[in-house]
């Protein structure tokens, strides 16, 4: 093992990244060293690349980016009991919880009050090696396909969304068919929705939805569909998408807010909220570790096949090209094969 | 019994009302005729008086206004089984449900898809007599003080709000101390909130809150209180109140939206909804009849004393004066003593 | 239309029935007269036939038996608003609720405190004509196959069981594969259980389960399966089945009690209940009308095909033969084709 | 600091204990050493003293007994992040969870699949010093009275029971007024039950209930009270108590099973469970750490005053006398003042 590794580094507080050799990190107490096998690119990574306001507010360069990651454990510097062993393939949970704040203590680890973010607030995994805390490492069952392991992160978001909507027996609208929206539609089908319809104007995504999980899609919400969905999963973060959610949901129905708009949203509070007596649940991340057990089950049972959502695969050295396809929107999930 | 009665009538699609003699109504099939004992004035009645956009959209004059009403049953034209008898004192549930739409059939009578509103879409109860459907009549227990009977309507709103917030063991902020906000704060205390604080800039209302139910009040939310309430009951409908709700609620907390703003509300969706992983329940009316059983219990046990919230009492003929005090804001609940 | 009709009558407080001509009934106020199209035989009907203790406690002969029924509306004597019209095909909800007791008033019509039972406490539908209250009549959508209409009753029990278990994403064990158990297993699959296994020692039923909905079956619970099911649906009512439920359910899991044992059950309260921190929901009937909307949806979507559960069809005149097959246990649902 | 300490030791697999000097323990990795301030005696300790079947199945002598304990932290051998400091007063959570089994990983630490019990499976706290894992140590707020700190354990059981019953607005029956039953009745009152009645035949306990929290008590359930309680908290574990729970609960009501009977319980499954459509939640321990936050809040607000439930105080050396009073039943909580 050499002393250096290839990594995608945000070097400056400005657009772009540098792909370069840097020293292989050492695991601190309570951390694992992993040899990264695969990583996948998240929508958030576009903002980080382009140096969005959000990125500027969360990142202090230089930092290795990338948070959807699976790697083989090659060193364990554990201090607490764990079932993880050398040679295990672990996925990283992005949200590094403190373990002792109020939310952590009552079991809401995913909304820790002192959250640190992997690949954002500390070095991530678009690299040949990475260190991750033992407490945010998920030991993958060997039955899970390697290509799916890093993509469990966004699938987990989707499953958490679908759980919050309690879709069982419900007619569900999914707004937005990015990778997490695709996963949400597939998970809603797998978890007992009576009917799932997804809306997205992009034809490429509609076709991918069909191929991925035989999802019924529309380009636009017809006013005839207003007030007819028991649950709407808002995955787009677009103002028009949020408006569609309010229109589509039926009286006494549920909206899940997952997509994050770039600016404030204007809401007709009286007409939509009050008159319809709605429930809105917003969703952040995924439950640690309930959701991961559920993603495992969905993958093992074959009810969801994440390999069908991966449309492009690149070497780490070709990250710039991968990012360029990512930004085109003509893609599903993009995988970086690292080792 | 004469053939005519005094009534407050919205005669024209314009501000103001006329107080005049009109024929006593006859109960249709499925209706009761009541001799109105008391009625109370709701905030909605101000908008009706002033001919707000909402009123213009819901009312076709001429109509007898008033929906918070209690009366003695003097005639029953029932077609279905009922436990109501001549001489009973019944309160009217404002929301006249159809009984056969989807929401009615699944037990959500209060959000009926074909709702008619008492005192808004049909003649109401600011009058000496009124007809009300048997199916929206609540037979009061004789242990309930007469003055409280009509005020159970807004208390019911408050109890429904408090139920939706599931306040048991929670630290609760009430935003806005109009009569329903006052009831919500008192109900939250009675139903097991660990702590209740209410915010309203109006000193009169703060004093009334103290007198009514020893409610702890503040004039303004201190930024130190941000992110600290398990549940926020938004009873004001003011943009600043809604903003306070988003600021005050803790991570993974709950907001109840009850107050209705006059125009659209701008929401920082990402910062508040997504990052805090909130639940928002909006509330419309009250459960029929679960909530009424609960208001009865709260009144019978003495945990809430609605007579303390009534600050003014008028004869029906003095309705204009009552409305003028109502509009001043320097009041709690205003009662019309009719018979 | 003649004045008499063929009917299956419990004439005496003793085993057996008489199949004979009796006068066609007249609908009282609030009732429909239907020309019965199909009826299906319930396990309860065996007890009624054999004059079990339960039957003796609930039935005062003479009475027309049969409660799983669909018929064409030929006369309406309605007093309340309804969407039912002459010519509609209505199924009967067995539980005739009063509409004004506490449970009815809070929306729990199915556990009315003054319940009357169709075909048990009043004349039922194993006959050419029957009268049923408007308020317990379900107007079938024309998309539902006629053969399935009466069988929605037990499907409704099953759906209510599955809802109470909130099976979404859960590993589910179904104990007992009588018709309602079969429906419960199929409904659990359709409503998002991660895995469904059904246990029943009878090979005939296991085969039917396979044919009906490709249900995975076992003859006996292997101790290796102890403590591994998130939810157990106890549909058998056998002491051994109930014991299996306690063994099979995992820590913090859920048991649904639906089957009714003939005598008291001995429970190791400490070992099973307390140590496992369980939830037990017992289930009675089905939600009126939430569950019926759900059965309609499951039938319309093709997720459940009730025609596959019907193994025998008889004319009303051949009721004795139908009952004899019913008692053999070598059957699924038995249908009486009446008109 | 001497090298030895006084401790209550279960030396042999037989009734009785020995009070003797033993070496002060050393904290292992991940453990604290505390100087025990107070401890309280639990009903379980009687069984341990008398060497019940349960004790024989869980304890391998010799062991220091006692699990309701508060002590001052004098040494920290921590390996994970913690907010606990030297000098803090920590209470011990009895249930020492592993942290990596399925239940732990999904946040149900209190029903860990590999549970170890403080003072039962490992040395406990009826001693001058004790070691406890950092992860099961609760840092007390300085506002909590010292005498109440160890008694938070049973209060926590009671609060967990009351939470599971969701008592807000409900009419509640508490069966059994041992210390945890007393706490359950007081917590139900504090957390918004509409009415709380407690049943216990022992006059001493009824008087204590009155003094402790003005609890309304009865000696026996009158048949007129059958079917009238929304929730019944079964704290006694007596067959007659469990029977009372089934009789007292109303249709569609909830029973919480907390008391542990000595032998199997015979249940009329059909009459009580099925016909009433009940929910039974059994309760084990208390939520870690949600419940502890709630007990803190109840103590801080003054809504529950645990000092009133402590009827006797002894030195550690007088443990035999304390145990003898404990067994008499004529006591509330018995405190051992140790340092």
PDB file of N, CA, C and O in Angstrom, chain A residues 36-42 66-71 89-94 125-126 138 140 144-157 286 292 299 306 309-310 333-338:
ATOM      1  N   UNK A  36     -11.959   2.384  -0.546  1.00  0.00           N
ATOM      2  CA  UNK A  36     -13.228   2.692  -1.199  1.00  0.00           C
ATOM      3  C   UNK A  36     -13.405   1.814  -2.442  1.00  0.00           C
ATOM      4  O   UNK A  36     -12.500   1.703  -3.268  1.00  0.00           O
ATOM      5  N   UNK A  37     -14.570   1.165  -2.544  1.00  0.00           N
ATOM      6  CA  UNK A  37     -14.866   0.330  -3.711  1.00  0.00           C
ATOM      7  C   UNK A  37     -15.670   1.129  -4.740  1.00  0.00           C
ATOM      8  O   UNK A  37     -15.273   1.213  -5.900  1.00  0.00           O
ATOM      9  N   UNK A  38     -16.747   1.676  -4.317  1.00  0.00           N
ATOM     10  CA  UNK A  38     -17.619   2.456  -5.197  1.00  0.00           C
ATOM     11  C   UNK A  38     -18.083   3.697  -4.467  1.00  0.00           C
ATOM     12  O   UNK A  38     -18.166   3.709  -3.242  1.00  0.00           O
ATOM     13  N   UNK A  39     -18.401   4.708  -5.263  1.00  0.00           N
ATOM     14  CA  UNK A  39     -19.060   5.879  -4.707  1.00  0.00           C
ATOM     15  C   UNK A  39     -20.077   6.331  -5.736  1.00  0.00           C
ATOM     16  O   UNK A  39     -19.946   6.032  -6.923  1.00  0.00           O
ATOM     17  N   UNK A  40     -21.114   7.026  -5.287  1.00  0.00           N
ATOM     18  CA  UNK A  40     -22.077   7.541  -6.254  1.00  0.00           C
ATOM     19  C   UNK A  40     -22.246   9.031  -6.026  1.00  0.00           C
ATOM     20  O   UNK A  40     -21.981   9.548  -4.940  1.00  0.00           O
ATOM     21  N   UNK A  41     -22.632   9.707  -7.107  1.00  0.00           N
ATOM     22  CA  UNK A  41     -22.695  11.170  -7.061  1.00  0.00           C
ATOM     23  C   UNK A  41     -24.110  11.593  -6.709  1.00  0.00           C
ATOM     24  O   UNK A  41     -25.091  11.116  -7.284  1.00  0.00           O
ATOM     25  N   UNK A  42     -24.190  12.490  -5.737  1.00  0.00           N
ATOM     26  CA  UNK A  42     -25.470  12.988  -5.233  1.00  0.00           C
ATOM     27  C   UNK A  42     -25.732  14.363  -5.844  1.00  0.00           C
ATOM     28  O   UNK A  42     -24.804  15.071  -6.236  1.00  0.00           O
ATOM     29  N   UNK A  66     -17.613  13.843  -1.498  1.00  0.00           N
ATOM     30  CA  UNK A  66     -18.228  12.530  -1.763  1.00  0.00           C
ATOM     31  C   UNK A  66     -18.746  11.878  -0.494  1.00  0.00           C
ATOM     32  O   UNK A  66     -17.978  11.673   0.449  1.00  0.00           O
ATOM     33  N   UNK A  67     -20.037  11.540  -0.481  1.00  0.00           N
ATOM     34  CA  UNK A  67     -20.570  10.923   0.740  1.00  0.00           C
ATOM     35  C   UNK A  67     -21.352   9.634   0.510  1.00  0.00           C
ATOM     36  O   UNK A  67     -21.662   8.934   1.468  1.00  0.00           O
ATOM     37  N   UNK A  68     -21.676   9.312  -0.733  1.00  0.00           N
ATOM     38  CA  UNK A  68     -22.348   8.015  -0.987  1.00  0.00           C
ATOM     39  C   UNK A  68     -21.249   7.022  -1.340  1.00  0.00           C
ATOM     40  O   UNK A  68     -20.769   6.987  -2.464  1.00  0.00           O
ATOM     41  N   UNK A  69     -20.881   6.212  -0.365  1.00  0.00           N
ATOM     42  CA  UNK A  69     -19.638   5.471  -0.474  1.00  0.00           C
ATOM     43  C   UNK A  69     -19.769   4.066   0.107  1.00  0.00           C
ATOM     44  O   UNK A  69     -20.464   3.879   1.116  1.00  0.00           O
ATOM     45  N   UNK A  70     -19.109   3.086  -0.536  1.00  0.00           N
ATOM     46  CA  UNK A  70     -18.926   1.782   0.086  1.00  0.00           C
ATOM     47  C   UNK A  70     -17.442   1.413  -0.007  1.00  0.00           C
ATOM     48  O   UNK A  70     -16.786   1.707  -1.011  1.00  0.00           O
ATOM     49  N   UNK A  71     -16.950   0.807   1.066  1.00  0.00           N
ATOM     50  CA  UNK A  71     -15.545   0.415   1.053  1.00  0.00           C
ATOM     51  C   UNK A  71     -15.302  -0.832   1.875  1.00  0.00           C
ATOM     52  O   UNK A  71     -16.170  -1.254   2.658  1.00  0.00           O
ATOM     53  N   UNK A  89     -17.634  -5.123   4.021  1.00  0.00           N
ATOM     54  CA  UNK A  89     -17.947  -4.000   3.131  1.00  0.00           C
ATOM     55  C   UNK A  89     -18.929  -3.086   3.853  1.00  0.00           C
ATOM     56  O   UNK A  89     -20.058  -3.494   4.128  1.00  0.00           O
ATOM     57  N   UNK A  90     -18.477  -1.890   4.156  1.00  0.00           N
ATOM     58  CA  UNK A  90     -19.354  -0.967   4.890  1.00  0.00           C
ATOM     59  C   UNK A  90     -19.743   0.227   4.025  1.00  0.00           C
ATOM     60  O   UNK A  90     -18.947   0.732   3.242  1.00  0.00           O
ATOM     61  N   UNK A  91     -21.004   0.627   4.171  1.00  0.00           N
ATOM     62  CA  UNK A  91     -21.472   1.874   3.576  1.00  0.00           C
ATOM     63  C   UNK A  91     -21.423   2.936   4.656  1.00  0.00           C
ATOM     64  O   UNK A  91     -21.558   2.639   5.845  1.00  0.00           O
ATOM     65  N   UNK A  92     -21.247   4.164   4.212  1.00  0.00           N
ATOM     66  CA  UNK A  92     -21.165   5.258   5.177  1.00  0.00           C
ATOM     67  C   UNK A  92     -22.491   5.987   5.276  1.00  0.00           C
ATOM     68  O   UNK A  92     -23.085   6.355   4.264  1.00  0.00           O
ATOM     69  N   UNK A  93     -22.963   6.171   6.489  1.00  0.00           N
ATOM     70  CA  UNK A  93     -24.102   7.055   6.747  1.00  0.00           C
ATOM     71  C   UNK A  93     -23.531   8.471   6.800  1.00  0.00           C
ATOM     72  O   UNK A  93     -22.621   8.757   7.596  1.00  0.00           O
ATOM     73  N   UNK A  94     -24.056   9.350   5.947  1.00  0.00           N
ATOM     74  CA  UNK A  94     -23.514  10.713   5.828  1.00  0.00           C
ATOM     75  C   UNK A  94     -23.588  11.512   7.125  1.00  0.00           C
ATOM     76  O   UNK A  94     -22.710  12.318   7.425  1.00  0.00           O
ATOM     77  N   UNK A 125     -15.477  10.542   0.562  1.00  0.00           N
ATOM     78  CA  UNK A 125     -15.084   9.276  -0.019  1.00  0.00           C
ATOM     79  C   UNK A 125     -14.880   9.216  -1.523  1.00  0.00           C
ATOM     80  O   UNK A 125     -14.786   8.110  -2.065  1.00  0.00           O
ATOM     81  N   UNK A 126     -14.813  10.331  -2.227  1.00  0.00           N
ATOM     82  CA  UNK A 126     -14.411  10.258  -3.631  1.00  0.00           C
ATOM     83  C   UNK A 126     -12.892  10.186  -3.629  1.00  0.00           C
ATOM     84  O   UNK A 126     -12.187  11.132  -3.985  1.00  0.00           O
ATOM     85  N   UNK A 138     -22.241   1.211   8.179  1.00  0.00           N
ATOM     86  CA  UNK A 138     -23.246   0.164   8.026  1.00  0.00           C
ATOM     87  C   UNK A 138     -22.603  -1.045   7.370  1.00  0.00           C
ATOM     88  O   UNK A 138     -22.101  -0.969   6.249  1.00  0.00           O
ATOM     89  N   UNK A 140     -22.626  -4.098   5.359  1.00  0.00           N
ATOM     90  CA  UNK A 140     -23.523  -4.642   4.345  1.00  0.00           C
ATOM     91  C   UNK A 140     -23.596  -6.157   4.428  1.00  0.00           C
ATOM     92  O   UNK A 140     -22.579  -6.827   4.635  1.00  0.00           O
ATOM     93  N   UNK A 144     -26.083  -8.336  -0.796  1.00  0.00           N
ATOM     94  CA  UNK A 144     -26.377  -7.089  -1.517  1.00  0.00           C
ATOM     95  C   UNK A 144     -25.371  -6.920  -2.661  1.00  0.00           C
ATOM     96  O   UNK A 144     -24.169  -7.057  -2.454  1.00  0.00           O
ATOM     97  N   UNK A 145     -25.846  -6.603  -3.891  1.00  0.00           N
ATOM     98  CA  UNK A 145     -24.896  -6.376  -4.986  1.00  0.00           C
ATOM     99  C   UNK A 145     -23.986  -5.179  -4.682  1.00  0.00           C
ATOM    100  O   UNK A 145     -24.461  -4.154  -4.188  1.00  0.00           O
ATOM    101  N   UNK A 146     -22.715  -5.323  -4.983  1.00  0.00           N
ATOM    102  CA  UNK A 146     -21.751  -4.259  -4.701  1.00  0.00           C
ATOM    103  C   UNK A 146     -22.183  -2.917  -5.299  1.00  0.00           C
ATOM    104  O   UNK A 146     -22.084  -1.871  -4.658  1.00  0.00           O
ATOM    105  N   UNK A 147     -22.674  -2.933  -6.537  1.00  0.00           N
ATOM    106  CA  UNK A 147     -23.058  -1.672  -7.199  1.00  0.00           C
ATOM    107  C   UNK A 147     -24.158  -0.937  -6.437  1.00  0.00           C
ATOM    108  O   UNK A 147     -24.326   0.269  -6.580  1.00  0.00           O
ATOM    109  N   UNK A 148     -24.955  -1.696  -5.668  1.00  0.00           N
ATOM    110  CA  UNK A 148     -26.087  -1.074  -4.954  1.00  0.00           C
ATOM    111  C   UNK A 148     -25.670  -0.478  -3.619  1.00  0.00           C
ATOM    112  O   UNK A 148     -26.386   0.343  -3.045  1.00  0.00           O
ATOM    113  N   UNK A 149     -24.489  -0.867  -3.130  1.00  0.00           N
ATOM    114  CA  UNK A 149     -24.164  -0.538  -1.741  1.00  0.00           C
ATOM    115  C   UNK A 149     -24.078   0.964  -1.458  1.00  0.00           C
ATOM    116  O   UNK A 149     -24.567   1.430  -0.427  1.00  0.00           O
ATOM    117  N   UNK A 150     -23.459   1.721  -2.361  1.00  0.00           N
ATOM    118  CA  UNK A 150     -23.371   3.162  -2.092  1.00  0.00           C
ATOM    119  C   UNK A 150     -24.710   3.852  -2.364  1.00  0.00           C
ATOM    120  O   UNK A 150     -25.002   4.891  -1.777  1.00  0.00           O
ATOM    121  N   UNK A 151     -25.507   3.236  -3.239  1.00  0.00           N
ATOM    122  CA  UNK A 151     -26.767   3.872  -3.635  1.00  0.00           C
ATOM    123  C   UNK A 151     -27.867   3.638  -2.580  1.00  0.00           C
ATOM    124  O   UNK A 151     -28.966   4.173  -2.670  1.00  0.00           O
ATOM    125  N   UNK A 152     -27.545   2.862  -1.572  1.00  0.00           N
ATOM    126  CA  UNK A 152     -28.490   2.711  -0.455  1.00  0.00           C
ATOM    127  C   UNK A 152     -28.743   4.035   0.256  1.00  0.00           C
ATOM    128  O   UNK A 152     -29.780   4.192   0.904  1.00  0.00           O
ATOM    129  N   UNK A 153     -27.787   4.940   0.180  1.00  0.00           N
ATOM    130  CA  UNK A 153     -27.963   6.258   0.806  1.00  0.00           C
ATOM    131  C   UNK A 153     -29.218   6.947   0.271  1.00  0.00           C
ATOM    132  O   UNK A 153     -30.146   7.195   1.030  1.00  0.00           O
ATOM    133  N   UNK A 154     -29.286   7.249  -1.044  1.00  0.00           N
ATOM    134  CA  UNK A 154     -30.506   7.885  -1.548  1.00  0.00           C
ATOM    135  C   UNK A 154     -31.728   6.961  -1.461  1.00  0.00           C
ATOM    136  O   UNK A 154     -32.843   7.427  -1.225  1.00  0.00           O
ATOM    137  N   UNK A 155     -31.540   5.668  -1.613  1.00  0.00           N
ATOM    138  CA  UNK A 155     -32.683   4.760  -1.426  1.00  0.00           C
ATOM    139  C   UNK A 155     -33.207   4.915   0.005  1.00  0.00           C
ATOM    140  O   UNK A 155     -34.421   4.920   0.239  1.00  0.00           O
ATOM    141  N   UNK A 156     -32.299   5.084   0.938  1.00  0.00           N
ATOM    142  CA  UNK A 156     -32.701   5.287   2.335  1.00  0.00           C
ATOM    143  C   UNK A 156     -33.526   6.554   2.507  1.00  0.00           C
ATOM    144  O   UNK A 156     -34.538   6.550   3.208  1.00  0.00           O
ATOM    145  N   UNK A 157     -33.115   7.638   1.859  1.00  0.00           N
ATOM    146  CA  UNK A 157     -33.944   8.858   1.881  1.00  0.00           C
ATOM    147  C   UNK A 157     -35.353   8.535   1.414  1.00  0.00           C
ATOM    148  O   UNK A 157     -36.343   8.938   2.019  1.00  0.00           O
ATOM    149  N   UNK A 286     -32.227   9.979   6.801  1.00  0.00           N
ATOM    150  CA  UNK A 286     -32.933   8.698   6.968  1.00  0.00           C
ATOM    151  C   UNK A 286     -32.690   8.224   8.397  1.00  0.00           C
ATOM    152  O   UNK A 286     -31.708   8.599   9.022  1.00  0.00           O
ATOM    153  N   UNK A 292     -31.871   1.642   7.202  1.00  0.00           N
ATOM    154  CA  UNK A 292     -30.879   0.782   6.545  1.00  0.00           C
ATOM    155  C   UNK A 292     -31.306  -0.685   6.579  1.00  0.00           C
ATOM    156  O   UNK A 292     -31.061  -1.439   5.626  1.00  0.00           O
ATOM    157  N   UNK A 299     -33.675  -4.685  -1.000  1.00  0.00           N
ATOM    158  CA  UNK A 299     -32.682  -5.157  -1.978  1.00  0.00           C
ATOM    159  C   UNK A 299     -32.616  -6.686  -1.972  1.00  0.00           C
ATOM    160  O   UNK A 299     -32.582  -7.324  -3.030  1.00  0.00           O
ATOM    161  N   UNK A 306     -31.477  -1.760  -7.535  1.00  0.00           N
ATOM    162  CA  UNK A 306     -30.793  -0.475  -7.724  1.00  0.00           C
ATOM    163  C   UNK A 306     -29.848  -0.478  -8.921  1.00  0.00           C
ATOM    164  O   UNK A 306     -29.504   0.589  -9.435  1.00  0.00           O
ATOM    165  N   UNK A 309     -30.956   1.523 -11.818  1.00  0.00           N
ATOM    166  CA  UNK A 309     -31.023   2.982 -11.731  1.00  0.00           C
ATOM    167  C   UNK A 309     -29.668   3.607 -12.072  1.00  0.00           C
ATOM    168  O   UNK A 309     -29.562   4.812 -12.273  1.00  0.00           O
ATOM    169  N   UNK A 310     -28.652   2.762 -12.114  1.00  0.00           N
ATOM    170  CA  UNK A 310     -27.301   3.251 -12.442  1.00  0.00           C
ATOM    171  C   UNK A 310     -27.165   3.304 -13.957  1.00  0.00           C
ATOM    172  O   UNK A 310     -27.199   2.283 -14.634  1.00  0.00           O
ATOM    173  N   UNK A 333     -28.500   7.325 -11.701  1.00  0.00           N
ATOM    174  CA  UNK A 333     -27.422   7.429 -10.730  1.00  0.00           C
ATOM    175  C   UNK A 333     -26.109   7.198 -11.453  1.00  0.00           C
ATOM    176  O   UNK A 333     -26.007   6.313 -12.310  1.00  0.00           O
ATOM    177  N   UNK A 334     -25.091   7.972 -11.106  1.00  0.00           N
ATOM    178  CA  UNK A 334     -23.759   7.819 -11.703  1.00  0.00           C
ATOM    179  C   UNK A 334     -22.823   7.221 -10.658  1.00  0.00           C
ATOM    180  O   UNK A 334     -22.725   7.735  -9.539  1.00  0.00           O
ATOM    181  N   UNK A 335     -22.186   6.142 -11.059  1.00  0.00           N
ATOM    182  CA  UNK A 335     -21.321   5.414 -10.138  1.00  0.00           C
ATOM    183  C   UNK A 335     -19.857   5.678 -10.466  1.00  0.00           C
ATOM    184  O   UNK A 335     -19.470   5.695 -11.636  1.00  0.00           O
ATOM    185  N   UNK A 336     -19.064   5.871  -9.431  1.00  0.00           N
ATOM    186  CA  UNK A 336     -17.602   5.924  -9.592  1.00  0.00           C
ATOM    187  C   UNK A 336     -17.047   4.587  -9.108  1.00  0.00           C
ATOM    188  O   UNK A 336     -17.234   4.232  -7.946  1.00  0.00           O
ATOM    189  N   UNK A 337     -16.419   3.849 -10.021  1.00  0.00           N
ATOM    190  CA  UNK A 337     -15.794   2.588  -9.618  1.00  0.00           C
ATOM    191  C   UNK A 337     -14.358   2.898  -9.230  1.00  0.00           C
ATOM    192  O   UNK A 337     -13.571   3.359 -10.070  1.00  0.00           O
ATOM    193  N   UNK A 338     -14.032   2.639  -7.996  1.00  0.00           N
ATOM    194  CA  UNK A 338     -12.744   3.128  -7.483  1.00  0.00           C
ATOM    195  C   UNK A 338     -11.756   2.002  -7.287  1.00  0.00           C
ATOM    196  O   UNK A 338     -10.579   2.121  -7.616  1.00  0.00           O
TER     197      UNK A 338
END
